[in-house]
Amino acid sequence: MYTLLDGKAVSAKLRGKIKENVEKYKNNNGKDIGLAVVMVGENPASAIYVRNKIKACEEVGIKSFSYYLSEKASQNDVERLVLSLVEDNAINGILVQLPLPEHINAEKVLGLIPAKKDVDGFSAENTGKLCLGEECLVACTPHGVMKILEEYGVEVKGKRAVVVGRSNIVGKPMAMLLLNADATVTVCHSKTKNLQEECQNADILVAAIGKPKFITCEMVKDGAVVVDVGMNRDENGKLCGDVDFDKVKDKCSYITPVPGGVGPMTITMLMFNTLQAAQRG
Ligand code: GUN
């Protein structure tokens, strides 16, 4: 029998604590905590994410400042906006929603955000500090995965962890967090030979591939902990993860559902990072 890793429940509990700490910060410092959310263009998925981020801010008492630039905005327009937010003392965190339109150099835009306001944890400084095991703002999705594991008392130390996917946003920081927590970590990707065999060795398997139901029953060891970071649509347009949940679940000790697993944690960790950014000043 498997245990469902309920990200929605963990998220609600954590948001309650964040809300209390935001309130304390405001009382002690006599000012608000501010998060700037920048969106360029009209990507419909991004619009939903941005709306949910703003809603989460309201829920925990963080003041959100949203900026919507048109698809036609120039590199200069976007950079000028970000630089004004960097200078603004009312803004503790800056989030530039990705992807940016193709004509915008995203690396250059993100490069303008100083590490202390980089609540996505994407900057070279925060990524480097994560690698060194130093205190930093950690990328929200992998950070959320660690919180879920912690909440359910899943031991990571000494376990074989396999991360499938090597993106800068999820796979790489995920591997680093597991390594920092004393797991033995393997990172697999599209060029990995014998992916099935690698996955079969995993005590903890994290799927961050971006392909619906990619992780099948044969790839999962009996008793494994399976964490699904995927957010896809199946052939019927239904939301599904990277794991074939119905076929895999009975082999697992713990498994995250999609939706209601890792997803809700991402935005919660953004709130957590914004609070931390304010507290560290
Ligand atoms: N687009 C998809 N996921 C993310 C995220 O975590 N942060 C930002 N800024 N953009 C995204």
mmCIF file of N, CA and C in Angstrom, residues 18-138:
data_model
loop_
_atom_site.group_PDB
_atom_site.id
_atom_site.type_symbol
_atom_site.label_atom_id
_atom_site.label_comp_id
_atom_site.label_asym_id
_atom_site.label_seq_id
_atom_site.Cartn_x
_atom_site.Cartn_y
_atom_site.Cartn_z
ATOM 1 N N ILE A 18 3.975 30.737 6.921
ATOM 2 C CA ILE A 18 4.554 31.890 6.211
ATOM 3 C C ILE A 18 3.740 33.139 6.541
ATOM 4 N N LYS A 19 2.418 32.971 6.524
ATOM 5 C CA LYS A 19 1.531 34.106 6.822
ATOM 6 C C LYS A 19 1.843 34.691 8.205
ATOM 7 N N GLU A 20 2.000 33.805 9.183
ATOM 8 C CA GLU A 20 2.333 34.269 10.550
ATOM 9 C C GLU A 20 3.646 35.045 10.550
ATOM 10 N N ASN A 21 4.633 34.521 9.839
ATOM 11 C CA ASN A 21 5.952 35.165 9.838
ATOM 12 C C ASN A 21 5.977 36.465 9.040
ATOM 13 N N VAL A 22 5.129 36.540 8.018
ATOM 14 C CA VAL A 22 5.007 37.798 7.261
ATOM 15 C C VAL A 22 4.426 38.864 8.194
ATOM 16 N N GLU A 23 3.414 38.471 8.942
ATOM 17 C CA GLU A 23 2.762 39.381 9.890
ATOM 18 C C GLU A 23 3.774 39.891 10.919
ATOM 19 N N LYS A 24 4.574 38.953 11.458
ATOM 20 C CA LYS A 24 5.606 39.317 12.443
ATOM 21 C C LYS A 24 6.590 40.300 11.837
ATOM 22 N N TYR A 25 7.023 40.007 10.604
ATOM 23 C CA TYR A 25 7.980 40.898 9.930
ATOM 24 C C TYR A 25 7.399 42.302 9.815
ATOM 25 N N LYS A 26 6.135 42.357 9.417
ATOM 26 C CA LYS A 26 5.500 43.663 9.195
ATOM 27 C C LYS A 26 5.386 44.429 10.517
ATOM 28 N N ASN A 27 5.030 43.714 11.592
ATOM 29 C CA ASN A 27 4.925 44.367 12.905
ATOM 30 C C ASN A 27 6.278 44.845 13.405
ATOM 31 N N ASN A 28 7.300 44.011 13.223
ATOM 32 C CA ASN A 28 8.635 44.368 13.741
ATOM 33 C C ASN A 28 9.306 45.468 12.936
ATOM 34 N N ASN A 29 9.037 45.508 11.628
ATOM 35 C CA ASN A 29 9.762 46.442 10.756
ATOM 36 C C ASN A 29 8.923 47.626 10.287
ATOM 37 N N GLY A 30 7.633 47.564 10.574
ATOM 38 C CA GLY A 30 6.744 48.661 10.185
ATOM 39 C C GLY A 30 6.660 48.876 8.682
ATOM 40 N N LYS A 31 6.902 47.815 7.931
ATOM 41 C CA LYS A 31 6.721 47.938 6.465
ATOM 42 C C LYS A 31 6.295 46.612 5.852
ATOM 43 N N ASP A 32 5.809 46.724 4.623
ATOM 44 C CA ASP A 32 5.330 45.547 3.900
ATOM 45 C C ASP A 32 6.472 44.747 3.292
ATOM 46 N N ILE A 33 6.139 43.529 2.881
ATOM 47 C CA ILE A 33 7.063 42.740 2.058
ATOM 48 C C ILE A 33 6.503 42.811 0.634
ATOM 49 N N GLY A 34 7.359 43.121 -0.352
ATOM 50 C CA GLY A 34 6.866 43.301 -1.718
ATOM 51 C C GLY A 34 7.479 42.316 -2.710
ATOM 52 N N LEU A 35 6.627 41.755 -3.547
ATOM 53 C CA LEU A 35 7.093 40.881 -4.638
ATOM 54 C C LEU A 35 6.654 41.483 -5.965
ATOM 55 N N ALA A 36 7.611 41.698 -6.873
ATOM 56 C CA ALA A 36 7.285 42.179 -8.216
ATOM 57 C C ALA A 36 7.208 40.988 -9.166
ATOM 58 N N VAL A 37 6.118 40.916 -9.906
ATOM 59 C CA VAL A 37 5.939 39.848 -10.886
ATOM 60 C C VAL A 37 5.876 40.481 -12.270
ATOM 61 N N VAL A 38 6.797 40.074 -13.127
ATOM 62 C CA VAL A 38 6.881 40.663 -14.464
ATOM 63 C C VAL A 38 6.494 39.617 -15.502
ATOM 64 N N MET A 39 5.558 39.981 -16.358
ATOM 65 C CA MET A 39 5.195 39.074 -17.448
ATOM 66 C C MET A 39 5.286 39.832 -18.772
ATOM 67 N N VAL A 40 5.893 39.210 -19.747
ATOM 68 C CA VAL A 40 6.017 39.837 -21.068
ATOM 69 C C VAL A 40 5.288 38.957 -22.082
ATOM 70 N N GLY A 41 4.334 39.548 -22.797
ATOM 71 C CA GLY A 41 3.595 38.776 -23.789
ATOM 72 C C GLY A 41 2.400 38.078 -23.180
ATOM 73 N N GLU A 42 1.798 37.169 -23.960
ATOM 74 C CA GLU A 42 0.509 36.612 -23.531
ATOM 75 C C GLU A 42 0.457 35.091 -23.505
ATOM 76 N N ASN A 43 1.546 34.464 -23.105
ATOM 77 C CA ASN A 43 1.533 33.005 -22.969
ATOM 78 C C ASN A 43 0.422 32.593 -21.980
ATOM 79 N N PRO A 44 -0.579 31.803 -22.430
ATOM 80 C CA PRO A 44 -1.733 31.522 -21.559
ATOM 81 C C PRO A 44 -1.355 30.746 -20.288
ATOM 82 N N ALA A 45 -0.406 29.810 -20.406
ATOM 83 C CA ALA A 45 0.000 29.046 -19.211
ATOM 84 C C ALA A 45 0.657 29.997 -18.211
ATOM 85 N N SER A 46 1.516 30.892 -18.719
ATOM 86 C CA SER A 46 2.186 31.858 -17.842
ATOM 87 C C SER A 46 1.165 32.752 -17.147
ATOM 88 N N ALA A 47 0.122 33.143 -17.888
ATOM 89 C CA ALA A 47 -0.897 34.027 -17.304
ATOM 90 C C ALA A 47 -1.555 33.355 -16.101
ATOM 91 N N ILE A 48 -1.792 32.046 -16.209
ATOM 92 C CA ILE A 48 -2.399 31.309 -15.080
ATOM 93 C C ILE A 48 -1.421 31.255 -13.902
ATOM 94 N N TYR A 49 -0.163 30.936 -14.190
ATOM 95 C CA TYR A 49 0.847 30.875 -13.114
ATOM 96 C C TYR A 49 0.951 32.216 -12.398
ATOM 97 N N VAL A 50 1.005 33.287 -13.203
ATOM 98 C CA VAL A 50 1.167 34.626 -12.630
ATOM 99 C C VAL A 50 -0.035 34.980 -11.747
ATOM 100 N N ARG A 51 -1.220 34.643 -12.240
ATOM 101 C CA ARG A 51 -2.426 34.913 -11.452
ATOM 102 C C ARG A 51 -2.367 34.169 -10.113
ATOM 103 N N ASN A 52 -1.928 32.914 -10.164
ATOM 104 C CA ASN A 52 -1.852 32.122 -8.933
ATOM 105 C C ASN A 52 -0.788 32.654 -7.974
ATOM 106 N N LYS A 53 0.283 33.195 -8.528
ATOM 107 C CA LYS A 53 1.339 33.769 -7.685
ATOM 108 C C LYS A 53 0.808 35.010 -6.962
ATOM 109 N N ILE A 54 0.060 35.819 -7.692
ATOM 110 C CA ILE A 54 -0.501 37.039 -7.097
ATOM 111 C C ILE A 54 -1.531 36.673 -6.016
ATOM 112 N N LYS A 55 -2.325 35.631 -6.303
ATOM 113 C CA LYS A 55 -3.327 35.154 -5.324
ATOM 114 C C LYS A 55 -2.645 34.656 -4.044
ATOM 115 N N ALA A 56 -1.536 33.937 -4.234
ATOM 116 C CA ALA A 56 -0.804 33.403 -3.075
ATOM 117 C C ALA A 56 -0.249 34.538 -2.223
ATOM 118 N N CYS A 57 0.212 35.607 -2.876
ATOM 119 C CA CYS A 57 0.701 36.780 -2.145
ATOM 120 C C CYS A 57 -0.394 37.334 -1.240
ATOM 121 N N GLU A 58 -1.586 37.480 -1.809
ATOM 122 C CA GLU A 58 -2.721 38.001 -1.020
ATOM 123 C C GLU A 58 -2.977 37.109 0.181
ATOM 124 N N GLU A 59 -2.912 35.799 -0.067
ATOM 125 C CA GLU A 59 -3.210 34.829 0.985
ATOM 126 C C GLU A 59 -2.255 34.952 2.174
ATOM 127 N N VAL A 60 -0.963 35.194 1.903
ATOM 128 C CA VAL A 60 0.012 35.227 3.011
ATOM 129 C C VAL A 60 0.350 36.654 3.461
ATOM 130 N N GLY A 61 -0.263 37.652 2.835
ATOM 131 C CA GLY A 61 -0.044 39.042 3.268
ATOM 132 C C GLY A 61 1.157 39.726 2.641
ATOM 133 N N ILE A 62 1.662 39.168 1.539
ATOM 134 C CA ILE A 62 2.761 39.827 0.808
ATOM 135 C C ILE A 62 2.134 40.759 -0.231
ATOM 136 N N LYS A 63 2.715 41.955 -0.368
ATOM 137 C CA LYS A 63 2.170 42.913 -1.331
ATOM 138 C C LYS A 63 2.735 42.592 -2.712
ATOM 139 N N SER A 64 1.866 42.379 -3.676
ATOM 140 C CA SER A 64 2.381 42.066 -5.019
ATOM 141 C C SER A 64 2.263 43.273 -5.936
ATOM 142 N N PHE A 65 3.246 43.395 -6.787
ATOM 143 C CA PHE A 65 3.276 44.458 -7.793
ATOM 144 C C PHE A 65 3.379 43.750 -9.134
ATOM 145 N N SER A 66 2.349 43.846 -9.976
ATOM 146 C CA SER A 66 2.443 43.107 -11.239
ATOM 147 C C SER A 66 2.639 44.042 -12.410
ATOM 148 N N TYR A 67 3.456 43.590 -13.337
ATOM 149 C CA TYR A 67 3.809 44.373 -14.520
ATOM 150 C C TYR A 67 3.589 43.506 -15.753
ATOM 151 N N TYR A 68 2.689 43.942 -16.617
ATOM 152 C CA TYR A 68 2.425 43.203 -17.853
ATOM 153 C C TYR A 68 2.938 44.030 -19.028
ATOM 154 N N LEU A 69 3.978 43.539 -19.689
ATOM 155 C CA LEU A 69 4.485 44.226 -20.882
ATOM 156 C C LEU A 69 3.957 43.498 -22.116
ATOM 157 N N SER A 70 3.784 44.254 -23.196
ATOM 158 C CA SER A 70 3.227 43.635 -24.400
ATOM 159 C C SER A 70 4.280 42.746 -25.070
ATOM 160 N N GLU A 71 3.791 41.852 -25.892
ATOM 161 C CA GLU A 71 4.631 40.940 -26.694
ATOM 162 C C GLU A 71 5.678 41.742 -27.478
ATOM 163 N N LYS A 72 5.320 42.987 -27.798
ATOM 164 C CA LYS A 72 6.196 43.817 -28.640
ATOM 165 C C LYS A 72 7.249 44.591 -27.843
ATOM 166 N N ALA A 73 7.243 44.447 -26.530
ATOM 167 C CA ALA A 73 8.220 45.184 -25.704
ATOM 168 C C ALA A 73 9.638 44.853 -26.171
ATOM 169 N N SER A 74 10.509 45.863 -26.120
ATOM 170 C CA SER A 74 11.895 45.645 -26.580
ATOM 171 C C SER A 74 12.754 45.150 -25.413
ATOM 172 N N GLN A 75 13.931 44.685 -25.753
ATOM 173 C CA GLN A 75 14.912 44.269 -24.733
ATOM 174 C C GLN A 75 15.128 45.419 -23.742
ATOM 175 N N ASN A 76 15.244 46.616 -24.312
ATOM 176 C CA ASN A 76 15.475 47.798 -23.494
ATOM 177 C C ASN A 76 14.310 48.060 -22.533
ATOM 178 N N ASP A 77 13.075 47.897 -23.024
ATOM 179 C CA ASP A 77 11.886 48.098 -22.173
ATOM 180 C C ASP A 77 11.928 47.159 -20.971
ATOM 181 N N VAL A 78 12.212 45.893 -21.256
ATOM 182 C CA VAL A 78 12.197 44.893 -20.177
ATOM 183 C C VAL A 78 13.337 45.181 -19.196
ATOM 184 N N GLU A 79 14.499 45.487 -19.727
ATOM 185 C CA GLU A 79 15.657 45.749 -18.855
ATOM 186 C C GLU A 79 15.424 46.986 -17.991
ATOM 187 N N ARG A 80 14.830 48.019 -18.590
ATOM 188 C CA ARG A 80 14.566 49.249 -17.821
ATOM 189 C C ARG A 80 13.622 48.980 -16.658
ATOM 190 N N LEU A 81 12.584 48.182 -16.937
ATOM 191 C CA LEU A 81 11.631 47.845 -15.870
ATOM 192 C C LEU A 81 12.344 47.079 -14.755
ATOM 193 N N VAL A 82 13.095 46.048 -15.135
ATOM 194 C CA VAL A 82 13.764 45.224 -14.111
ATOM 195 C C VAL A 82 14.733 46.075 -13.291
ATOM 196 N N LEU A 83 15.468 46.953 -13.962
ATOM 197 C CA LEU A 83 16.424 47.803 -13.235
ATOM 198 C C LEU A 83 15.718 48.736 -12.256
ATOM 199 N N SER A 84 14.520 49.219 -12.626
ATOM 200 C CA SER A 84 13.789 50.092 -11.702
ATOM 201 C C SER A 84 13.339 49.293 -10.472
ATOM 202 N N LEU A 85 13.020 48.014 -10.674
ATOM 203 C CA LEU A 85 12.600 47.165 -9.542
ATOM 204 C C LEU A 85 13.785 46.830 -8.637
ATOM 205 N N VAL A 86 14.951 46.694 -9.264
ATOM 206 C CA VAL A 86 16.176 46.423 -8.491
ATOM 207 C C VAL A 86 16.419 47.579 -7.513
ATOM 208 N N GLU A 87 16.160 48.803 -7.999
ATOM 209 C CA GLU A 87 16.419 50.007 -7.190
ATOM 210 C C GLU A 87 15.327 50.284 -6.158
ATOM 211 N N ASP A 88 14.162 49.685 -6.325
ATOM 212 C CA ASP A 88 12.988 50.024 -5.514
ATOM 213 C C ASP A 88 13.029 49.328 -4.147
ATOM 214 N N ASN A 89 13.092 50.106 -3.078
ATOM 215 C CA ASN A 89 13.197 49.532 -1.726
ATOM 216 C C ASN A 89 11.922 48.826 -1.256
ATOM 217 N N ALA A 90 10.806 49.113 -1.919
ATOM 218 C CA ALA A 90 9.552 48.443 -1.533
ATOM 219 C C ALA A 90 9.478 47.025 -2.106
ATOM 220 N N ILE A 91 10.420 46.692 -2.992
ATOM 221 C CA ILE A 91 10.418 45.376 -3.650
ATOM 222 C C ILE A 91 11.510 44.496 -3.039
ATOM 223 N N ASN A 92 11.088 43.396 -2.413
ATOM 224 C CA ASN A 92 12.062 42.458 -1.833
ATOM 225 C C ASN A 92 12.433 41.335 -2.798
ATOM 226 N N GLY A 93 11.505 40.997 -3.684
ATOM 227 C CA GLY A 93 11.766 39.914 -4.623
ATOM 228 C C GLY A 93 11.293 40.277 -6.023
ATOM 229 N N ILE A 94 12.049 39.827 -7.028
ATOM 230 C CA ILE A 94 11.662 40.082 -8.425
ATOM 231 C C ILE A 94 11.522 38.744 -9.135
ATOM 232 N N LEU A 95 10.359 38.566 -9.739
ATOM 233 C CA LEU A 95 10.144 37.342 -10.496
ATOM 234 C C LEU A 95 9.795 37.692 -11.937
ATOM 235 N N VAL A 96 10.621 37.257 -12.866
ATOM 236 C CA VAL A 96 10.320 37.450 -14.288
ATOM 237 C C VAL A 96 9.806 36.108 -14.807
ATOM 238 N N GLN A 97 8.525 36.096 -15.173
ATOM 239 C CA GLN A 97 7.924 34.834 -15.588
ATOM 240 C C GLN A 97 8.530 34.365 -16.917
ATOM 241 N N LEU A 98 8.914 33.109 -16.953
ATOM 242 C CA LEU A 98 9.483 32.508 -18.166
ATOM 243 C C LEU A 98 8.443 31.628 -18.836
ATOM 244 N N PRO A 99 8.447 31.392 -20.107
ATOM 245 C CA PRO A 99 9.436 31.906 -21.051
ATOM 246 C C PRO A 99 9.153 33.356 -21.445
ATOM 247 N N LEU A 100 10.235 34.071 -21.815
ATOM 248 C CA LEU A 100 10.080 35.409 -22.393
ATOM 249 C C LEU A 100 9.933 35.247 -23.898
ATOM 250 N N PRO A 101 9.356 36.243 -24.600
ATOM 251 C CA PRO A 101 9.254 36.134 -26.062
ATOM 252 C C PRO A 101 10.645 35.892 -26.678
ATOM 253 N N GLU A 102 10.660 35.301 -27.847
ATOM 254 C CA GLU A 102 11.935 34.865 -28.444
ATOM 255 C C GLU A 102 12.933 35.978 -28.703
ATOM 256 N N HIS A 103 12.410 37.183 -29.006
ATOM 257 C CA HIS A 103 13.337 38.273 -29.326
ATOM 258 C C HIS A 103 13.993 38.876 -28.075
ATOM 259 N N ILE A 104 13.580 38.418 -26.903
ATOM 260 C CA ILE A 104 14.174 38.941 -25.663
ATOM 261 C C ILE A 104 15.276 37.983 -25.188
ATOM 262 N N ASN A 105 16.419 38.545 -24.846
ATOM 263 C CA ASN A 105 17.522 37.756 -24.295
ATOM 264 C C ASN A 105 17.268 37.558 -22.795
ATOM 265 N N ALA A 106 16.726 36.370 -22.460
ATOM 266 C CA ALA A 106 16.283 36.107 -21.079
ATOM 267 C C ALA A 106 17.467 36.104 -20.110
ATOM 268 N N GLU A 107 18.566 35.535 -20.558
ATOM 269 C CA GLU A 107 19.751 35.438 -19.699
ATOM 270 C C GLU A 107 20.201 36.834 -19.248
ATOM 271 N N LYS A 108 20.156 37.754 -20.205
ATOM 272 C CA LYS A 108 20.579 39.128 -19.909
ATOM 273 C C LYS A 108 19.609 39.800 -18.927
ATOM 274 N N VAL A 109 18.316 39.550 -19.119
ATOM 275 C CA VAL A 109 17.315 40.137 -18.220
ATOM 276 C C VAL A 109 17.488 39.567 -16.815
ATOM 277 N N LEU A 110 17.563 38.250 -16.709
ATOM 278 C CA LEU A 110 17.683 37.611 -15.388
ATOM 279 C C LEU A 110 18.991 38.013 -14.713
ATOM 280 N N GLY A 111 20.013 38.245 -15.536
ATOM 281 C CA GLY A 111 21.326 38.654 -15.017
ATOM 282 C C GLY A 111 21.308 39.998 -14.295
ATOM 283 N N LEU A 112 20.244 40.769 -14.504
ATOM 284 C CA LEU A 112 20.145 42.086 -13.845
ATOM 285 C C LEU A 112 19.624 41.976 -12.410
ATOM 286 N N ILE A 113 19.018 40.821 -12.095
ATOM 287 C CA ILE A 113 18.404 40.672 -10.767
ATOM 288 C C ILE A 113 19.489 40.287 -9.753
ATOM 289 N N PRO A 114 19.707 41.106 -8.726
ATOM 290 C CA PRO A 114 20.734 40.748 -7.745
ATOM 291 C C PRO A 114 20.306 39.516 -6.940
ATOM 292 N N ALA A 115 21.278 38.745 -6.473
ATOM 293 C CA ALA A 115 20.991 37.478 -5.781
ATOM 294 C C ALA A 115 19.988 37.669 -4.646
ATOM 295 N N LYS A 116 20.081 38.777 -3.927
ATOM 296 C CA LYS A 116 19.198 38.931 -2.756
ATOM 297 C C LYS A 116 17.732 39.166 -3.130
ATOM 298 N N LYS A 117 17.467 39.578 -4.378
ATOM 299 C CA LYS A 117 16.072 39.718 -4.826
ATOM 300 C C LYS A 117 15.659 38.588 -5.776
ATOM 301 N N ASP A 118 16.544 37.638 -5.984
ATOM 302 C CA ASP A 118 16.310 36.544 -6.945
ATOM 303 C C ASP A 118 15.500 35.426 -6.280
ATOM 304 N N VAL A 119 14.188 35.680 -6.111
ATOM 305 C CA VAL A 119 13.344 34.733 -5.375
ATOM 306 C C VAL A 119 13.059 33.443 -6.151
ATOM 307 N N ASP A 120 13.418 33.400 -7.424
ATOM 308 C CA ASP A 120 13.338 32.157 -8.201
ATOM 309 C C ASP A 120 14.566 31.280 -7.940
ATOM 310 N N GLY A 121 15.611 31.872 -7.423
ATOM 311 C CA GLY A 121 16.853 31.116 -7.165
ATOM 312 C C GLY A 121 17.586 30.704 -8.427
ATOM 313 N N PHE A 122 17.382 31.462 -9.518
ATOM 314 C CA PHE A 122 17.966 31.074 -10.816
ATOM 315 C C PHE A 122 19.347 31.681 -11.059
ATOM 316 N N SER A 123 19.745 32.671 -10.260
ATOM 317 C CA SER A 123 20.979 33.403 -10.567
ATOM 318 C C SER A 123 22.217 32.535 -10.350
ATOM 319 N N ALA A 124 23.303 32.961 -11.011
ATOM 320 C CA ALA A 124 24.568 32.224 -10.885
ATOM 321 C C ALA A 124 25.010 32.203 -9.422
ATOM 322 N N GLU A 125 24.788 33.312 -8.725
ATOM 323 C CA GLU A 125 25.232 33.375 -7.325
ATOM 324 C C GLU A 125 24.443 32.404 -6.437
ATOM 325 N N ASN A 126 23.119 32.412 -6.567
ATOM 326 C CA ASN A 126 22.324 31.481 -5.747
ATOM 327 C C ASN A 126 22.578 30.030 -6.141
ATOM 328 N N THR A 127 22.704 29.779 -7.451
ATOM 329 C CA THR A 127 22.971 28.410 -7.912
ATOM 330 C C THR A 127 24.333 27.938 -7.401
ATOM 331 N N GLY A 128 25.317 28.828 -7.459
ATOM 332 C CA GLY A 128 26.661 28.481 -6.988
ATOM 333 C C GLY A 128 26.678 28.211 -5.491
ATOM 334 N N LYS A 129 25.941 29.040 -4.740
ATOM 335 C CA LYS A 129 25.884 28.848 -3.287
ATOM 336 C C LYS A 129 25.193 27.531 -2.941
ATOM 337 N N LEU A 130 24.155 27.203 -3.707
ATOM 338 C CA LEU A 130 23.470 25.917 -3.475
ATOM 339 C C LEU A 130 24.468 24.779 -3.653
ATOM 340 N N CYS A 131 25.269 24.908 -4.704
ATOM 341 C CA CYS A 131 26.274 23.893 -5.010
ATOM 342 C C CYS A 131 27.306 23.777 -3.878
ATOM 343 N N LEU A 132 27.636 24.907 -3.273
ATOM 344 C CA LEU A 132 28.622 24.921 -2.178
ATOM 345 C C LEU A 132 27.993 24.570 -0.835
ATOM 346 N N GLY A 133 26.672 24.401 -0.824
ATOM 347 C CA GLY A 133 25.976 24.087 0.429
ATOM 348 C C GLY A 133 25.835 25.302 1.327
ATOM 349 N N GLU A 134 25.907 26.503 0.743
ATOM 350 C CA GLU A 134 25.765 27.729 1.533
ATOM 351 C C GLU A 134 24.315 28.212 1.524
ATOM 352 N N GLU A 135 23.995 29.042 2.497
ATOM 353 C CA GLU A 135 22.648 29.604 2.596
ATOM 354 C C GLU A 135 22.348 30.440 1.341
ATOM 355 N N CYS A 136 21.178 30.231 0.740
ATOM 356 C CA CYS A 136 20.829 30.967 -0.488
ATOM 357 C C CYS A 136 19.337 30.856 -0.745
ATOM 358 N N LEU A 137 18.870 31.571 -1.756
ATOM 359 C CA LEU A 137 17.487 31.396 -2.200
ATOM 360 C C LEU A 137 17.481 30.225 -3.183
ATOM 361 N N VAL A 138 16.686 29.208 -2.867
ATOM 362 C CA VAL A 138 16.711 27.944 -3.617
ATOM 363 C C VAL A 138 15.554 27.898 -4.610
#
